[in-house]
């Protein structure tokens, strides 16, 4: 059985659409854990109505503690051998559970990830119907970390994957912004084999005023922690010096990009911390092994960040730093 864990906080206007997309699944052996994280709107009423309508929907209430702790609470209540996390304002294709489960079971994978279709709040997406799974590639732990470094979004999300329950033992979401990325890095230390399929099965609602599109120092703190974890995980897993150097250079690029964003939004403490980590990593890589571009980004940071922002090159969480005040 698949346990679908849905943290809910004041999203009553989206719940019926979300739950109807689950009810329409072609794979039907699932339970839905609706975890109300202290909502003050009509979420409770809607959730309780669904428990009466479909016995697979189960309602839980807890005091507000945030997304990460609510997901952890949901996992503690889950009965399934497989776990699927879902945002309460998203919808999923009717083929989502079927395709993910079929792919995972076929090769005894620890997790399988799919792509998403992003749509703006207020719009109605057209659901794509697929003939079959469009398989992309397998991932061992090294491939997983490399994909996380170079194609960040496909693996740095919790809500586009089906997990084997055993993979999640002793791994919890931590109370940071960018908690999904940190969670993925911790999983890389435990998994044996994962996969990605090309199908766009998740319909992810984009809000203009979400935490990732609103200036916040927490975004930069979250990225600092995730980069620290990724550096440590890479050292443990990757033993080829060229592969390790390539990943570290990519992490340097991310650190510099977020440092520039913090500078543009006047989060000077976070900018300093990001730059310090970048310089430390740079020294470990060595001057003769680093590209000139990254050298200039580190030691002529203010000039690089000014030119990048001016040229429209710095994007953080969907925000163009050129427009930051």
Short mmCIF file of C-alpha atoms in Angstrom, two decimals:
data_model
loop_
_atom_site.label_atom_id
_atom_site.label_comp_id
_atom_site.label_asym_id
_atom_site.label_seq_id
_atom_site.Cartn_x
_atom_site.Cartn_y
_atom_site.Cartn_z
CA UNK A 1 0.00 0.00 0.00
CA UNK A 2 1.04 3.59 -0.70
CA UNK A 3 0.63 6.18 2.05
CA UNK A 4 0.01 9.67 0.66
CA UNK A 5 1.03 12.27 3.24
CA UNK A 6 -0.49 15.74 2.82
CA UNK A 7 0.38 18.55 5.26
CA UNK A 8 -2.44 21.09 5.31
CA UNK A 9 -2.31 24.67 6.51
CA UNK A 10 -5.06 27.10 5.47
CA UNK A 11 -5.45 25.71 1.97
CA UNK A 12 -9.17 24.91 2.12
CA UNK A 13 -9.85 26.51 -1.28
CA UNK A 14 -7.65 23.90 -2.98
CA UNK A 15 -8.42 20.74 -1.00
CA UNK A 16 -11.31 19.31 -2.98
CA UNK A 17 -9.37 19.68 -6.23
CA UNK A 18 -6.35 18.03 -4.62
CA UNK A 19 -8.36 15.15 -3.12
CA UNK A 20 -10.37 14.54 -6.29
CA UNK A 21 -7.14 14.10 -8.23
CA UNK A 22 -6.11 11.42 -5.74
CA UNK A 23 -9.47 9.68 -5.88
CA UNK A 24 -9.10 9.45 -9.68
CA UNK A 25 -5.89 7.37 -9.46
CA UNK A 26 -5.71 4.27 -11.64
CA UNK A 27 -3.71 2.61 -8.85
CA UNK A 28 -6.13 2.28 -5.95
CA UNK A 29 -4.24 0.60 -3.08
CA UNK A 30 -3.49 3.73 -1.09
CA UNK A 31 -4.35 5.66 2.04
CA UNK A 32 -4.43 9.44 2.32
CA UNK A 33 -3.17 11.04 5.54
CA UNK A 34 -4.61 14.55 5.71
CA UNK A 35 -2.50 16.27 8.40
CA UNK A 36 -4.05 19.55 9.54
CA UNK A 37 -1.20 21.69 10.87
CA UNK A 38 -3.35 24.00 12.97
CA UNK A 39 -5.37 25.57 10.13
CA UNK A 40 -7.78 28.40 10.96
CA UNK A 41 -9.89 28.15 7.79
CA UNK A 42 -12.39 25.47 6.68
CA UNK A 43 -9.75 22.80 6.09
CA UNK A 44 -10.94 20.64 8.99
CA UNK A 45 -14.54 20.54 7.76
CA UNK A 46 -13.49 19.58 4.24
CA UNK A 47 -11.12 16.87 5.47
CA UNK A 48 -13.74 15.35 7.77
CA UNK A 49 -16.22 15.27 4.92
CA UNK A 50 -13.74 13.25 2.87
CA UNK A 51 -13.29 10.71 5.67
CA UNK A 52 -17.03 10.03 5.45
CA UNK A 53 -16.99 9.92 1.66
CA UNK A 54 -13.96 7.60 1.22
CA UNK A 55 -12.55 5.40 4.00
CA UNK A 56 -9.05 5.63 2.49
CA UNK A 57 -8.91 9.28 3.59
CA UNK A 58 -7.78 9.68 7.19
CA UNK A 59 -7.77 12.93 9.14
CA UNK A 60 -5.27 14.06 11.79
CA UNK A 61 -5.04 17.37 13.64
CA UNK A 62 -1.94 18.80 15.32
CA UNK A 63 -0.81 22.15 16.64
CA UNK A 64 0.96 24.29 14.07
CA UNK A 65 4.65 23.41 13.72
CA UNK A 66 5.46 23.92 10.04
CA UNK A 67 5.84 21.77 6.95
CA UNK A 68 8.85 19.67 7.95
CA UNK A 69 7.55 18.52 11.33
CA UNK A 70 4.11 17.90 9.85
CA UNK A 71 5.57 15.59 7.21
CA UNK A 72 7.49 13.75 9.93
CA UNK A 73 4.30 13.39 11.96
CA UNK A 74 2.50 12.05 8.90
CA UNK A 75 5.17 9.40 8.35
CA UNK A 76 4.75 8.23 11.95
CA UNK A 77 1.04 7.61 11.25
CA UNK A 78 1.50 5.95 7.85
CA UNK A 79 0.71 2.26 7.32
CA UNK A 80 2.05 1.83 3.78
CA UNK A 81 5.26 0.23 2.59
CA UNK A 82 5.62 3.12 0.12
CA UNK A 83 5.41 6.85 0.78
CA UNK A 84 4.28 9.70 -1.44
CA UNK A 85 4.39 13.30 -0.15
CA UNK A 86 1.98 15.78 -1.69
CA UNK A 87 1.36 19.50 -1.29
CA UNK A 88 -2.24 20.32 -0.42
CA UNK A 89 -2.63 22.86 -3.24
CA UNK A 90 -1.25 20.58 -5.96
CA UNK A 91 -3.03 18.05 -8.15
CA UNK A 92 -1.70 14.83 -9.68
CA UNK A 93 -2.31 12.98 -12.91
CA UNK A 94 -4.57 9.91 -12.61
CA UNK A 95 -1.54 7.84 -13.70
CA UNK A 96 0.84 9.16 -11.02
CA UNK A 97 0.79 6.34 -8.48
CA UNK A 98 0.54 3.65 -11.16
CA UNK A 99 3.58 4.84 -13.09
CA UNK A 100 5.73 5.52 -10.04
CA UNK A 101 4.83 2.24 -8.35
CA UNK A 102 5.32 0.18 -11.51
CA UNK A 103 8.77 1.68 -12.08
CA UNK A 104 9.85 1.27 -8.47
CA UNK A 105 8.69 -2.34 -8.18
CA UNK A 106 10.09 -3.45 -11.54
CA UNK A 107 13.70 -3.00 -10.44
CA UNK A 108 13.33 -2.92 -6.65
CA UNK A 109 14.25 0.77 -6.46
CA UNK A 110 14.50 2.86 -3.31
CA UNK A 111 12.79 5.82 -4.95
CA UNK A 112 11.57 7.01 -8.32
CA UNK A 113 11.13 10.66 -9.34
CA UNK A 114 9.00 12.23 -12.07
CA UNK A 115 8.75 15.69 -13.55
CA UNK A 116 6.09 18.30 -12.88
CA UNK A 117 4.03 20.82 -14.76
CA UNK A 118 4.03 24.21 -13.03
CA UNK A 119 0.91 26.31 -13.33
CA UNK A 120 0.04 29.69 -11.94
CA UNK A 121 -2.60 29.94 -9.25
CA UNK A 122 -5.89 30.85 -10.92
CA UNK A 123 -5.19 28.80 -14.03
CA UNK A 124 -6.48 25.30 -14.79
CA UNK A 125 -3.91 22.93 -16.28
CA UNK A 126 -4.78 20.41 -18.96
CA UNK A 127 -3.93 16.93 -17.68
CA UNK A 128 -1.64 14.95 -19.97
CA UNK A 129 -2.55 11.31 -20.59
CA UNK A 130 0.37 9.00 -21.31
CA UNK A 131 0.48 5.65 -23.07
CA UNK A 132 3.11 4.31 -20.70
CA UNK A 133 6.07 5.15 -18.51
CA UNK A 134 8.74 7.18 -20.32
CA UNK A 135 11.84 5.95 -18.53
CA UNK A 136 14.83 8.27 -18.36
CA UNK A 137 17.68 6.82 -16.28
CA UNK A 138 18.79 4.86 -13.22
CA UNK A 139 20.76 6.51 -10.43
CA UNK A 140 23.24 5.01 -7.99
CA UNK A 141 24.30 7.18 -5.00
CA UNK A 142 27.01 8.94 -7.04
CA UNK A 143 24.64 9.60 -9.94
CA UNK A 144 22.05 10.84 -7.47
CA UNK A 145 24.42 13.45 -6.01
CA UNK A 146 25.64 14.48 -9.46
CA UNK A 147 22.07 14.91 -10.70
CA UNK A 148 21.24 16.90 -7.57
CA UNK A 149 24.19 19.17 -8.32
CA UNK A 150 23.55 19.69 -12.05
CA UNK A 151 19.77 19.27 -12.34
CA UNK A 152 18.82 20.51 -8.92
CA UNK A 153 15.03 20.69 -9.12
CA UNK A 154 14.17 17.14 -10.21
CA UNK A 155 15.72 15.64 -7.06
CA UNK A 156 15.54 18.61 -4.69
CA UNK A 157 11.78 18.20 -4.20
CA UNK A 158 9.93 15.83 -1.92
CA UNK A 159 6.57 15.91 -3.70
CA UNK A 160 7.56 14.34 -7.04
CA UNK A 161 8.74 10.96 -5.77
CA UNK A 162 7.58 7.59 -4.53
CA UNK A 163 9.79 6.28 -1.72
CA UNK A 164 10.29 2.85 -0.31
CA UNK A 165 9.32 3.20 3.36
CA UNK A 166 12.51 1.53 4.57
CA UNK A 167 14.63 4.25 2.91
CA UNK A 168 13.09 6.89 5.17
CA UNK A 169 13.95 5.19 8.45
CA UNK A 170 16.00 7.54 10.66
CA UNK A 171 15.84 10.31 8.04
CA UNK A 172 13.57 13.24 8.86
CA UNK A 173 12.73 16.58 7.33
CA UNK A 174 14.56 19.37 9.14
CA UNK A 175 13.05 22.73 9.98
CA UNK A 176 14.70 24.80 7.26
CA UNK A 177 13.54 26.49 4.11
CA UNK A 178 14.84 24.25 1.28
CA UNK A 179 14.16 21.29 3.56
CA UNK A 180 13.44 19.10 0.52
CA UNK A 181 16.96 19.57 -0.83
CA UNK A 182 18.55 18.78 2.54
CA UNK A 183 16.30 15.72 2.82
CA UNK A 184 17.42 14.49 -0.62
CA UNK A 185 21.08 14.86 0.30
CA UNK A 186 20.58 12.79 3.46
CA UNK A 187 18.80 10.10 1.43
CA UNK A 188 21.77 9.88 -0.95
CA UNK A 189 23.77 8.39 1.92
CA UNK A 190 21.26 5.52 2.29
CA UNK A 191 19.91 4.64 -1.13
CA UNK A 192 21.19 1.88 -3.38
CA UNK A 193 19.33 2.57 -6.61
CA UNK A 194 16.86 5.21 -7.79
CA UNK A 195 15.38 6.28 -11.12
CA UNK A 196 13.86 9.21 -12.98
CA UNK A 197 10.99 9.00 -15.45
CA UNK A 198 10.24 11.74 -17.96
CA UNK A 199 6.47 11.82 -17.47
CA UNK A 200 5.08 15.06 -16.05
CA UNK A 201 2.70 13.65 -13.43
CA UNK A 202 2.61 16.39 -10.78
CA UNK A 203 0.73 19.64 -11.37
CA UNK A 204 2.43 22.08 -9.06
CA UNK A 205 0.63 25.32 -8.25
CA UNK A 206 2.84 28.41 -8.36
CA UNK A 207 1.99 31.25 -5.95
CA UNK A 208 3.49 34.69 -6.48
CA UNK A 209 3.65 35.30 -2.73
CA UNK A 210 5.01 31.94 -1.59
CA UNK A 211 7.99 31.67 0.77
CA UNK A 212 10.30 30.96 -2.18
CA UNK A 213 9.16 34.03 -4.10
CA UNK A 214 9.26 36.41 -1.13
CA UNK A 215 12.57 37.86 0.12
CA UNK A 216 13.65 36.01 3.27
CA UNK A 217 16.94 35.35 5.00
CA UNK A 218 15.72 31.79 5.67
CA UNK A 219 16.14 30.91 1.98
CA UNK A 220 19.85 31.73 2.16
CA UNK A 221 20.34 29.93 5.48
CA UNK A 222 18.66 26.87 4.00
CA UNK A 223 20.93 26.90 0.96
CA UNK A 224 24.01 27.32 3.19
CA UNK A 225 23.04 24.22 5.21
CA UNK A 226 22.21 22.22 2.07
CA UNK A 227 25.56 23.07 0.47
CA UNK A 228 27.41 22.09 3.66
CA UNK A 229 25.59 18.74 3.67
CA UNK A 230 26.22 18.22 -0.05
CA UNK A 231 29.94 18.87 0.35
CA UNK A 232 30.11 16.33 3.19
CA UNK A 233 28.02 13.72 1.37
CA UNK A 234 30.10 14.08 -1.80
CA UNK A 235 33.32 13.45 0.15
CA UNK A 236 31.84 10.27 1.62
CA UNK A 237 30.40 8.85 -1.60
CA UNK A 238 32.56 10.11 -4.48
CA UNK A 239 36.14 8.84 -4.62
CA UNK A 240 37.07 9.90 -8.14
CA UNK A 241 38.94 13.21 -7.80
CA UNK A 242 37.73 14.62 -11.13
CA UNK A 243 34.07 13.87 -10.37
CA UNK A 244 34.41 15.33 -6.88
CA UNK A 245 36.05 18.49 -8.21
CA UNK A 246 33.32 18.92 -10.83
CA UNK A 247 30.57 18.66 -8.22
CA UNK A 248 32.39 21.05 -5.88
CA UNK A 249 32.70 23.58 -8.68
CA UNK A 250 28.95 23.35 -9.23
CA UNK A 251 28.37 23.86 -5.50
CA UNK A 252 30.64 26.90 -5.69
CA UNK A 253 28.49 28.28 -8.48
CA UNK A 254 25.35 27.83 -6.34
CA UNK A 255 27.01 29.43 -3.31
CA UNK A 256 28.05 32.45 -5.34
CA UNK A 257 24.64 32.81 -6.95
CA UNK A 258 22.87 32.76 -3.60
CA UNK A 259 25.48 35.06 -2.05
CA UNK A 260 24.73 37.53 -4.83
CA UNK A 261 21.02 37.19 -4.10
CA UNK A 262 21.61 37.79 -0.38
CA UNK A 263 23.72 40.84 -1.25
CA UNK A 264 20.98 42.21 -3.52
CA UNK A 265 18.33 41.72 -0.82
CA UNK A 266 20.58 43.13 1.94
CA UNK A 267 20.87 39.95 4.01
CA UNK A 268 24.49 40.71 4.81
CA UNK A 269 25.01 38.07 7.52
CA UNK A 270 23.81 35.31 5.20
CA UNK A 271 25.87 36.73 2.31
CA UNK A 272 29.00 36.59 4.49
CA UNK A 273 28.34 33.00 5.55
CA UNK A 274 27.77 31.86 1.97
CA UNK A 275 30.93 33.59 0.77
CA UNK A 276 32.98 32.12 3.62
CA UNK A 277 31.89 28.61 2.69
CA UNK A 278 32.66 29.33 -0.99
CA UNK A 279 36.17 30.50 -0.13
CA UNK A 280 36.77 27.47 2.09
CA UNK A 281 35.67 25.13 -0.68
CA UNK A 282 37.76 27.07 -3.21
CA UNK A 283 40.87 26.60 -1.07
CA UNK A 284 40.19 22.86 -0.84
CA UNK A 285 39.88 22.57 -4.62
CA UNK A 286 43.02 24.61 -5.23
CA UNK A 287 43.78 27.56 -7.46
CA UNK A 288 45.18 25.47 -10.31
CA UNK A 289 42.09 23.26 -10.46
CA UNK A 290 39.43 25.93 -10.54
CA UNK A 291 38.06 27.80 -13.53
CA UNK A 292 38.92 31.45 -13.99
CA UNK A 293 35.21 32.31 -13.88
CA UNK A 294 34.79 30.90 -10.38
CA UNK A 295 38.02 32.55 -9.24
CA UNK A 296 36.67 35.92 -10.34
CA UNK A 297 33.32 35.22 -8.69
CA UNK A 298 35.02 34.56 -5.36
CA UNK A 299 37.69 37.26 -5.26
CA UNK A 300 35.92 39.96 -7.27
CA UNK A 301 32.52 39.08 -5.86
CA UNK A 302 30.98 42.55 -5.66
CA UNK A 303 31.86 43.33 -9.27
CA UNK A 304 30.60 39.91 -10.48
CA UNK A 305 27.35 40.13 -8.54
CA UNK A 306 26.72 43.70 -9.73
CA UNK A 307 27.26 42.76 -13.38
CA UNK A 308 25.23 39.55 -13.08
CA UNK A 309 22.28 41.30 -11.48
CA UNK A 310 22.49 44.11 -14.03
CA UNK A 311 22.49 41.57 -16.87
CA UNK A 312 19.52 39.61 -15.52
CA UNK A 313 21.61 36.57 -14.52
CA UNK A 314 20.67 36.09 -10.86
CA UNK A 315 17.46 34.24 -10.08
CA UNK A 316 16.55 33.02 -6.59
CA UNK A 317 13.32 31.13 -6.01
CA UNK A 318 11.72 32.52 -9.15
CA UNK A 319 12.64 36.11 -8.28
CA UNK A 320 14.77 38.17 -10.61
CA UNK A 321 17.40 39.84 -8.41
CA UNK A 322 17.56 42.71 -10.89
CA UNK A 323 14.19 43.79 -9.50
CA UNK A 324 15.15 43.42 -5.81
CA UNK A 325 15.20 46.57 -3.78
#
